[in-house]
XYZ file of C-alpha atoms in Angstrom:
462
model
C -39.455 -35.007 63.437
C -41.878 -32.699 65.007
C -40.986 -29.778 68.009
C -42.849 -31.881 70.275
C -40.407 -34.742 69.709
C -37.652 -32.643 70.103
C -38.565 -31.378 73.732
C -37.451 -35.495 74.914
C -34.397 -35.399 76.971
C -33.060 -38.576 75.572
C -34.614 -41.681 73.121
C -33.510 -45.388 73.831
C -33.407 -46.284 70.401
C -30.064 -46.031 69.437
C -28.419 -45.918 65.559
C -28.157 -48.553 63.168
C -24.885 -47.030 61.936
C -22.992 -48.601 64.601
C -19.549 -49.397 62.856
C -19.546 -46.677 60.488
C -16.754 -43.243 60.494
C -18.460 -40.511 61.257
C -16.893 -36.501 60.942
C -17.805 -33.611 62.203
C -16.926 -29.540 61.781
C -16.685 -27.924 64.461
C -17.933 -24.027 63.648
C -15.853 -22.706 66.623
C -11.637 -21.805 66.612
C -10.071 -24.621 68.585
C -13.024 -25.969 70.448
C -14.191 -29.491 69.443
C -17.001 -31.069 70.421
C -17.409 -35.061 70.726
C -20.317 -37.744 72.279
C -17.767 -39.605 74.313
C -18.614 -42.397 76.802
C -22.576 -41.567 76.471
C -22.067 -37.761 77.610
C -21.532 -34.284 75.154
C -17.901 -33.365 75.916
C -15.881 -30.100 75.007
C -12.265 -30.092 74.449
C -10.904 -26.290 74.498
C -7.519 -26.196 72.862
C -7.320 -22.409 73.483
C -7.807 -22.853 76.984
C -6.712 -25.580 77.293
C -9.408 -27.511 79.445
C -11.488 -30.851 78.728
C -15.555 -30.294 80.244
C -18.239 -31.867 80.255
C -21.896 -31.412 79.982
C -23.341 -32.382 82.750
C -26.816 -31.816 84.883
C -27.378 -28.919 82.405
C -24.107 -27.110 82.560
C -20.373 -27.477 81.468
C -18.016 -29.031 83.842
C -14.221 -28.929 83.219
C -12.653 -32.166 84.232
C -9.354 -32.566 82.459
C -6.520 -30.075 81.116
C -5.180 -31.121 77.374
C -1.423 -31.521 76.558
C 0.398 -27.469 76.940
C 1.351 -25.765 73.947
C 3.240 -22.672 74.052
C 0.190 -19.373 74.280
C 1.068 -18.117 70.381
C 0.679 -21.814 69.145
C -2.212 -22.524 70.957
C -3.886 -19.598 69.020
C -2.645 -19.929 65.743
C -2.239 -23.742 65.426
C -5.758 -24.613 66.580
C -8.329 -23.107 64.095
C -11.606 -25.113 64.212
C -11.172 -28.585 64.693
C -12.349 -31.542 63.259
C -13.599 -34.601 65.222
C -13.318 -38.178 63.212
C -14.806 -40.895 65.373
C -15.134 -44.758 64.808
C -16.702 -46.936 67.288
C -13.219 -47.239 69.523
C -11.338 -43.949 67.573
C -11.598 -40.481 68.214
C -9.508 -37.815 66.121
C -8.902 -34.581 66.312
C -7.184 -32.571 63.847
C -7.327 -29.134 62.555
C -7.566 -27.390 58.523
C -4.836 -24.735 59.120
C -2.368 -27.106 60.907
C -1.094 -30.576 61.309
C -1.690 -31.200 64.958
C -2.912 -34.702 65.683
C -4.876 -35.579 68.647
C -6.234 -38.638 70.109
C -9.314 -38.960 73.102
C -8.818 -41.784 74.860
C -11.617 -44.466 75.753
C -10.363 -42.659 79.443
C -11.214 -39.603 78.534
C -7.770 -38.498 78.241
C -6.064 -36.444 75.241
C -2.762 -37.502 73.961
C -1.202 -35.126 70.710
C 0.759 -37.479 68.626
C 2.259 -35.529 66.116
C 5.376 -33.422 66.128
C 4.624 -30.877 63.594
C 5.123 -27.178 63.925
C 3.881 -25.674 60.720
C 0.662 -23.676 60.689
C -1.369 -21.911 57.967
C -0.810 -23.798 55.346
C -3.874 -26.127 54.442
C -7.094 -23.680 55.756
C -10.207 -25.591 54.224
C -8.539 -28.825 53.444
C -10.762 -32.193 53.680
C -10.088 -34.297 56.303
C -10.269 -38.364 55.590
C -9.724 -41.373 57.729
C -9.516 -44.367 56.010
C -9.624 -46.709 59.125
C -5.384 -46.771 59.002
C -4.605 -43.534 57.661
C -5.736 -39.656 58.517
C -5.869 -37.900 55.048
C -5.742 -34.214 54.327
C -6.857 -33.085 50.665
C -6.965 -29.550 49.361
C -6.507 -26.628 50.991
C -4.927 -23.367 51.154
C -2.516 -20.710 52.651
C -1.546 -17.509 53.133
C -0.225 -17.199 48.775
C -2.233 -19.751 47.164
C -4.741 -22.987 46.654
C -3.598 -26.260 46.217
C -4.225 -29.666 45.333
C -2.094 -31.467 48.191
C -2.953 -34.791 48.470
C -1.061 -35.086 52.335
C -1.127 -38.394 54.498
C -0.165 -38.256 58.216
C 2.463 -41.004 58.960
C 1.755 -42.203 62.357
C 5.391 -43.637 62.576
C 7.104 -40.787 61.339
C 4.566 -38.746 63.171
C 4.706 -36.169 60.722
C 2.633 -35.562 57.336
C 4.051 -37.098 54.231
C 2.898 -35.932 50.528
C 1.191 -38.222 48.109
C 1.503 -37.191 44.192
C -1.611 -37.149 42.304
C -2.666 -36.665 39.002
C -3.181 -34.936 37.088
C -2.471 -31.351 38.838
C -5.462 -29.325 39.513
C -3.656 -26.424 39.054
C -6.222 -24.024 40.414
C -6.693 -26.201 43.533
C -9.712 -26.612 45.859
C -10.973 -26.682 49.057
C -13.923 -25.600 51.293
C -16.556 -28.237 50.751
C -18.021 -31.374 51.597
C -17.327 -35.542 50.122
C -19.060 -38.994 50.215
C -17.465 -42.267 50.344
C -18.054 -43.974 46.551
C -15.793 -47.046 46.930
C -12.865 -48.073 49.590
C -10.465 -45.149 49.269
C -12.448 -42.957 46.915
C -14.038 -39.679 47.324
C -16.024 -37.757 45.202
C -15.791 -34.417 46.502
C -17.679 -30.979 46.182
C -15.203 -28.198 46.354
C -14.728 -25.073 46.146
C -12.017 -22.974 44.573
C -10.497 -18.701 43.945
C -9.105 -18.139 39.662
C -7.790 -15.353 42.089
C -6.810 -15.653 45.491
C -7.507 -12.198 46.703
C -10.406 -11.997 44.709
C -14.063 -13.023 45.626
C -15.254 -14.948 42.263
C -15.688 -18.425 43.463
C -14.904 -21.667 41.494
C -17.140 -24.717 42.057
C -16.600 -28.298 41.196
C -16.742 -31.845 41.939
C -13.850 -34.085 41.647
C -12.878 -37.384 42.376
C -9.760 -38.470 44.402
C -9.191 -42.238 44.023
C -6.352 -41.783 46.846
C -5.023 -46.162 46.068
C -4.380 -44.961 42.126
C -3.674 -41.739 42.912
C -5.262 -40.017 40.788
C -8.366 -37.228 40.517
C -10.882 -36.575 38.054
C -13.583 -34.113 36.903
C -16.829 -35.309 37.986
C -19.059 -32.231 36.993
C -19.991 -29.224 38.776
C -22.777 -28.227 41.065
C -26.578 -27.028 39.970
C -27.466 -25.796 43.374
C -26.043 -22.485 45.351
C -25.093 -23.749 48.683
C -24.024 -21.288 51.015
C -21.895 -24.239 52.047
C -19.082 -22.497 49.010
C -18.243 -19.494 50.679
C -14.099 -19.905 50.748
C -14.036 -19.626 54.534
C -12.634 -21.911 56.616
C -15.674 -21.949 59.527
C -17.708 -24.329 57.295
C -20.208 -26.830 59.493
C -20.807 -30.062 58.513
C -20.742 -33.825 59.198
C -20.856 -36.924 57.557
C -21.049 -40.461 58.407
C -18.610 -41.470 54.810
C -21.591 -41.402 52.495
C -24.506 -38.765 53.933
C -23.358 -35.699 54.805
C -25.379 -33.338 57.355
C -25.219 -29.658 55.889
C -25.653 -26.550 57.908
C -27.357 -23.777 55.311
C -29.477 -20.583 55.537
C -31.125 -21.805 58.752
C -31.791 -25.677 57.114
C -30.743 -28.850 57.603
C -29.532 -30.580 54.096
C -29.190 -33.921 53.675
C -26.520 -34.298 50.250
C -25.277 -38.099 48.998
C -22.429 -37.516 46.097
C -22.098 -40.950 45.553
C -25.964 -40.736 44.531
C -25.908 -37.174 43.541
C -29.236 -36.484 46.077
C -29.818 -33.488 47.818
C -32.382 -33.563 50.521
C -34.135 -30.833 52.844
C -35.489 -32.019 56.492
C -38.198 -29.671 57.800
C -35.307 -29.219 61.184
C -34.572 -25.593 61.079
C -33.339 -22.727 63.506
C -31.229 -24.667 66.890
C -30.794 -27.876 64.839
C -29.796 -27.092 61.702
C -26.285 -26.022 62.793
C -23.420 -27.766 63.961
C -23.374 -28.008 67.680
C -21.330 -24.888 69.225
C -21.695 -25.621 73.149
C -25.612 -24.551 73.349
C -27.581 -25.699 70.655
C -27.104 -27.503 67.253
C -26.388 -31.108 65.644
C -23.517 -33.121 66.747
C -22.760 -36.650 64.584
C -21.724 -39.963 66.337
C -20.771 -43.351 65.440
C -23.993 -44.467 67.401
C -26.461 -41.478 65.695
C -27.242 -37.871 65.669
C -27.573 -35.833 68.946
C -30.239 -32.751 68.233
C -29.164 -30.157 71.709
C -31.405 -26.862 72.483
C -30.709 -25.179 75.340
C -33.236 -22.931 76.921
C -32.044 -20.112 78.854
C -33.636 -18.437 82.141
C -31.805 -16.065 84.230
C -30.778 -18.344 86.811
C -29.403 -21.162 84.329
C -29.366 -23.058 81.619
C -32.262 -26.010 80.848
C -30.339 -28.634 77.660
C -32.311 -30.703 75.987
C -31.113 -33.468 74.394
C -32.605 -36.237 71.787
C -30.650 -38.887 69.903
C -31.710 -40.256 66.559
C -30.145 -41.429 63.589
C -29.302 -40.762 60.108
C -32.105 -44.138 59.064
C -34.917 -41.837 60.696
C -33.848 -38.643 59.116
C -33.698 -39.381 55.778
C -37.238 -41.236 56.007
C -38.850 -38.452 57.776
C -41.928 -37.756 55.209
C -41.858 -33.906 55.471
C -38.061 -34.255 53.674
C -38.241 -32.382 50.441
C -36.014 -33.587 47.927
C -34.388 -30.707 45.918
C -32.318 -32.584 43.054
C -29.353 -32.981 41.911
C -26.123 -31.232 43.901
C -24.219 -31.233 40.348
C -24.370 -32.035 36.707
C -21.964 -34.412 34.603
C -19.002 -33.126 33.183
C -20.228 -33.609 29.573
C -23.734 -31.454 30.959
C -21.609 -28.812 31.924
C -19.708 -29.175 28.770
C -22.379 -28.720 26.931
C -23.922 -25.926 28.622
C -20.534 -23.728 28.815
C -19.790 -24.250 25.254
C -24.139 -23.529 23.948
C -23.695 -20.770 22.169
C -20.519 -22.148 20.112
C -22.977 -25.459 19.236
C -25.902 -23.665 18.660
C -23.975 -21.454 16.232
C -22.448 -24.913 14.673
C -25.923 -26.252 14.530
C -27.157 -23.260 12.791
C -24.144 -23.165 10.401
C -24.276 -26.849 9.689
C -28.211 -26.256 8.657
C -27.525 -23.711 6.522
C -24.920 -25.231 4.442
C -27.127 -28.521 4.564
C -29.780 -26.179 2.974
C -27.383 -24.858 0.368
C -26.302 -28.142 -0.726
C -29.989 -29.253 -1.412
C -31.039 -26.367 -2.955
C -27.582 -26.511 -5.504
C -28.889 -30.388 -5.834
C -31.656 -29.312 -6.568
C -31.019 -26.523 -9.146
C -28.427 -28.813 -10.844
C -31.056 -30.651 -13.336
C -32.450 -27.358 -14.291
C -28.800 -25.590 -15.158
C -28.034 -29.544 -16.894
C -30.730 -29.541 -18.931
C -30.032 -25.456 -19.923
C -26.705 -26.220 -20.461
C -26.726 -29.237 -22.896
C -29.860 -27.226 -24.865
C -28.041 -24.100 -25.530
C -24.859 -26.386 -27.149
C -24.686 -26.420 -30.821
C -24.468 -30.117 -32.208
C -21.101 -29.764 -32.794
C -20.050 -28.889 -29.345
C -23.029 -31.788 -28.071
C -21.372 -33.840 -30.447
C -17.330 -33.081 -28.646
C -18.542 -32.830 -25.153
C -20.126 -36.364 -25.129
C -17.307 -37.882 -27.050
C -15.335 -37.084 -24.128
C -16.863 -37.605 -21.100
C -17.458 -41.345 -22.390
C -13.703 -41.293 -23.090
C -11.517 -43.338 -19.915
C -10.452 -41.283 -17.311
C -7.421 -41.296 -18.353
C -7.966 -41.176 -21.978
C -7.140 -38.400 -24.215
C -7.933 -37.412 -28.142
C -5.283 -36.361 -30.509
C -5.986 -32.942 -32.986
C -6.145 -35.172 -35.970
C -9.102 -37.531 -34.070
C -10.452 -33.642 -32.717
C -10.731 -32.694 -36.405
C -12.688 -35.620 -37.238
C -14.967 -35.552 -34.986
C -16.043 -31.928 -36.056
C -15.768 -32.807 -39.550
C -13.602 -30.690 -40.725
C -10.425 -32.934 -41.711
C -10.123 -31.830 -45.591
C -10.536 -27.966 -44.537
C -7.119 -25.630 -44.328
C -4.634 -25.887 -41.479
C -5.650 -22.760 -40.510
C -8.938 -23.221 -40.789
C -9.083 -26.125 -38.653
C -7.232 -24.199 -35.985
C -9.769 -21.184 -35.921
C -12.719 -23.774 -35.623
C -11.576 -25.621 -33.165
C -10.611 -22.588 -30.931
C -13.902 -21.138 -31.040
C -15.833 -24.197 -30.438
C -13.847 -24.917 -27.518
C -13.541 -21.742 -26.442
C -17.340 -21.451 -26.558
C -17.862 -24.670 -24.865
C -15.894 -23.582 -21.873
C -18.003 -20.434 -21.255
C -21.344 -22.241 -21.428
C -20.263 -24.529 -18.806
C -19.334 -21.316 -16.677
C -22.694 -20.026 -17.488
C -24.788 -22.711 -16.610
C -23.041 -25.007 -14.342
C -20.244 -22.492 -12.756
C -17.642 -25.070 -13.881
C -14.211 -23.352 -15.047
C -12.194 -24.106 -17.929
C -13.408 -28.182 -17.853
C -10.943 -28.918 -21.276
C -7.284 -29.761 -20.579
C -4.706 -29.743 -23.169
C -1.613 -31.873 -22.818
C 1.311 -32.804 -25.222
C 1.421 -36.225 -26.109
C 4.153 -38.208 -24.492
C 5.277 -39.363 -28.122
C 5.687 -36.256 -29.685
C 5.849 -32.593 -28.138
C 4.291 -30.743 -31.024
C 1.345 -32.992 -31.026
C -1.598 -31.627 -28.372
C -3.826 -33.672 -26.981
C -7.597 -33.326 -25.140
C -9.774 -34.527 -22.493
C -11.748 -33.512 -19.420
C -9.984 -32.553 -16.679
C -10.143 -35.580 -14.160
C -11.042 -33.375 -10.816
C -14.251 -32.298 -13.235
C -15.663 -35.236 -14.711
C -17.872 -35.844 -11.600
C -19.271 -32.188 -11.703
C -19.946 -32.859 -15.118
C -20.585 -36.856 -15.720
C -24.691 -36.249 -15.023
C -24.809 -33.658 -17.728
C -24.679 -36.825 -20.377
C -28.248 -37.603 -19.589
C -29.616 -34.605 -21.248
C -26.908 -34.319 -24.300
C-alpha cells in the first residue's frame, strides 16, 4: 500500500473478515476508540463524553454512565474494545468494569465491580459467550489468574488452571489456535521491582483448563516492555503490532512474523488523530493533517486479506522457538561438555580395546609353563567350579614332594601369577581361595567369577 493510496478518503471494498472478533488496544488512559455504525467514534471515560468524528473534527454527542471523579481516574486505565459484527465491549487491564455500546450508540456498564489495580497487562478474550481476563498484575506481584466475567452474577469469577505459573505473565499479544485456546506471547518480572524481563509463550486451553510451555521468543519486540500502554489488535488469529515506528504482522498459531512497508501515522494504534483502528468489517488507516485553522482526516479502509498480500511485506521469521530449542540452547554448554566427555571416554575404551591383545599376548609369554599350565586349567574350569590342594598339587607335579614343600611352591607360583596379571593386564588378585563346604581345613581354588570376563580372552594366547 503506497502513500498515494493512502491520501483516499474512503475505499468501497469492504473486508472479507465479516463475522470474525476483532480487539483492539487503545494506547490512551480511559479513552476507547471504536468504528461504530460506519463512523470513528470516541468514548472518554475520564470525561465522561461519547464524540464523534465527523466533517473532520470531533463532535460529542452522548455522556457515558457517571462514576464517582476518583473512580473515573483510577478505574479506567486504557481500554480495550472487543467487537463482533452486532457486539461491542469495552473493558479495561487494571479493573473489572464492563461496558457495552449499543447498536444506538448508547453505553450501558454492566458490571458491579469496585476493585481496581489488580490485573494491569492482563489479556483480554471473548469467546463469543464469555469475556476472559488472563494474566496480569498489581501493585505486589504477577499472576497467572485465569478470571471469567459472569454476566449473571455480573461480577468476575476465577477459573483454576494448571499447572501454576508461578512467576506469572502478562503484557503481550495471542492468536486463536483452536475454539477456546490461546497460544500466547507474554511477558513476565523474576522480580517485580526489578527491570530484567521474562519472555515466553504459553498456551491456555481455557475448556481443560490447563496451560503449557510453548517455547519462547527469537525476536526483541519492543512489544515486551512490562507496561501496561501496549498497542495492538487482532482479529483472533493475526495480530496488528505497533513497534519502533512499523507495522508487524505476527500469527502464533503459525509462528510468522511479518513487516508491512506502513510506517510513521499508521503503524500505531489510533489515538484520536492518526493511527490504525481494527473492525469486524477491516482496518481503518486515519492521518490527520493539520493547518492552523483546522484539522483535514483522512481516512482509508482495507483489510487484513490485502495487508498480508501486499508484496513489499518482508517476512522476518519465527516470533519464538520450541520448548525443546530453547532447551537445548539454555542447557549448550552442559551438552557440549557431555558430548565432549562422552568422546573422550569412547576414545579411552578403544584405545584400552585396543591395547588389550598386546598386554594378552605379554602376559601369557612372560608365564612360566607351570603357571600357563594352572591358569588355563582354570579358566576352562565351570564358573562355578573349584580345584581342591590335592588336584592343585597335581597339576604342578609335585604330589610325592614334602608337605612343606608343596606349600612353598604353590605360594610362590600363585603369588607370582597374581602380580603378572597386575603387570600386564591391571587385574588384581584374580585367584580366590575358599574352604570346601565338606571340610573346613580343606582350601579350595578358582577364578574369581566378577574376573573371568577380564580374563577369558587371555586363553587364546596361553
Amino acid at each position: 500500500m503506497n502513500r498515494a493510496r493512502i491520501t483516499v478518503v474512503f475505499l468501497l471494498s469492504f473486508s472479507s473478515l465479516w463475522g470474525q472478533t476483532t480487539l483492539n488496544k487503545s494506547p490512551i488512559s480511559g479513552k476507547a476508540f471504536v468504528y461504530h455504525n460506519d463512523s470513528i467514534k470516541a468514548l472518554d471515560f475520564h470525561a465522561g463524553t461519547i464524540s464523534c468524528l465527523s466533517q473532520n473534527t470531533w463532535v460529542v454527542y452522548g455522556y457515558l454512565p457517571e462514576l464517582p471523579a476518583e473512580m473515573r481516574i483510577n478505574s479506567h486505565p486504557p481500554p480495550t474494545v472487543i467487537q463482533t459484527p452486532d457486539t461491542t465491549l469495552i473493558s479495561f487491564s487494571g479493573s473489572g468494569l464492563v461496558y457495552s455500546l449499543g447498536r444506538n450508540g448508547g453505553i450501558t456498564r454492566h458490571d458491579r465491580t469496585y476493585f481496581s489495580g489488580y490485573n494491569f497487562g492482563a489479556l483480554r478474550f471473548f469467546d463469543g459467550n464469555r469475556l476472559w481476563s488472563i494474566g496480569g498484575y498489581g501493585l505486589w506481584r504477577v499472576t497467572d489468574l485465569t478470571l471469567f466475567y459472569d454476566h449473571e452474577l455480573r461480577e468476575w469469577e476465577r477459573q483454576p488452571m494448571s499447572p501454576s505459573i508461578i512467576e506469572g505473565f502478562g503484557d503481550g499479544f495471542y492468536s486463536l489456535v483452536a475454539p477456546g485456546v490461546l497460544r500466547m506471547a507474554v511477558s513476565s518480572r523474576a522480580d517485580f521491582n526489578g527491570s530484567e524481563v521474562q519472555l515466553m509463550v504459553l498456551e491456555a486451553d481455557l475448556k481443560n483448563k490447563t496451560y503449557r510451555f510453548v517455547g519462547s521468543p527469537v525476536v526483541d519486540l519492543d512489544l515486551f516492555n512490562n507496561t501496561d500502554n501496549l498497542g495492538y489488535a487482532s482479529n483472533g488469529t493475526w495480530n496488528l503490532l505497533y513497534e519502533e515506528n512499523r507495522l508487524l504482522l505476527a500469527n502464533l498459531a503459525e509462528n510468522r512474523l511479518i513487516q508491512t512497508p506502513l510506517t510513521n501515522a499508521f503503524a500505531q494504534a489510533f489515538d484520536g488523530n492518526s493511527g490504525a483502528l481494527l473492525h469486524p468489517k477491516g482496518v481503518l488507516f486515519v492521518e490527520v493533517a493539520s493547518t492552523v485553522t483546522n484539522n483535514h482526516y483522512k481516512i482509508v479502509q482495507t483489510d487484513l486479506k490485502t495487508l498480508l498480500n501486499n508484496p513489499e511485506n518482508k517476512e522476518i521469521g519465527p516470533i519464538y522457538e520450541p520448548y525443546w530449542v530453547n532447551q537445548v540452547r539454555a542447557n549448550l554448554k552442559l551438552i557440549a561438555s557431555l558430548l565432549l566427555g562422552i568422546g573422550g571416554l569412547t576414545a579411552l575404551i578403544i584405545r584400552y580395546q585396543r591395547s588389550r591383545p598386546v598386554a594378552e599376548r605379554a602376559f601369557a609369554q612372560d608365564l612360566s609353563p607351570s603357571q600357563r599350565i594352572l591358569f588355563k586349567h582354570l579358566m576352562i574350569l565351570p564358573a562355578d567350579a573349584s580345584i581342591t590342594t590335592l588336584e592343585l598339587n597335581q597339576i604342578l607335579g609335585i604330589e610325592e614332594k614334602t608337605w612343606d614343600n608343596q606349600r612353598k611352591i604353590r605360594s610362590t607360583l600363585l603369588q607370582e601369577l597374581e602380580e603378572k596379571g597386575m603387570k600386564h593386564l591391571g587385574v588384581p588378585s584374580f585367584i580366590e581361595r575358599i574352604s570346601s563346604e565338606d571340610d573346613r581345613r580343606i582350601r579350595r581354588y578358582r577364578i574369581k567369577p566378577e574376573l573371568r570376563d577380564d580374563l577369558i580372552s587371555v586363553l587364546k594366547y596361553v
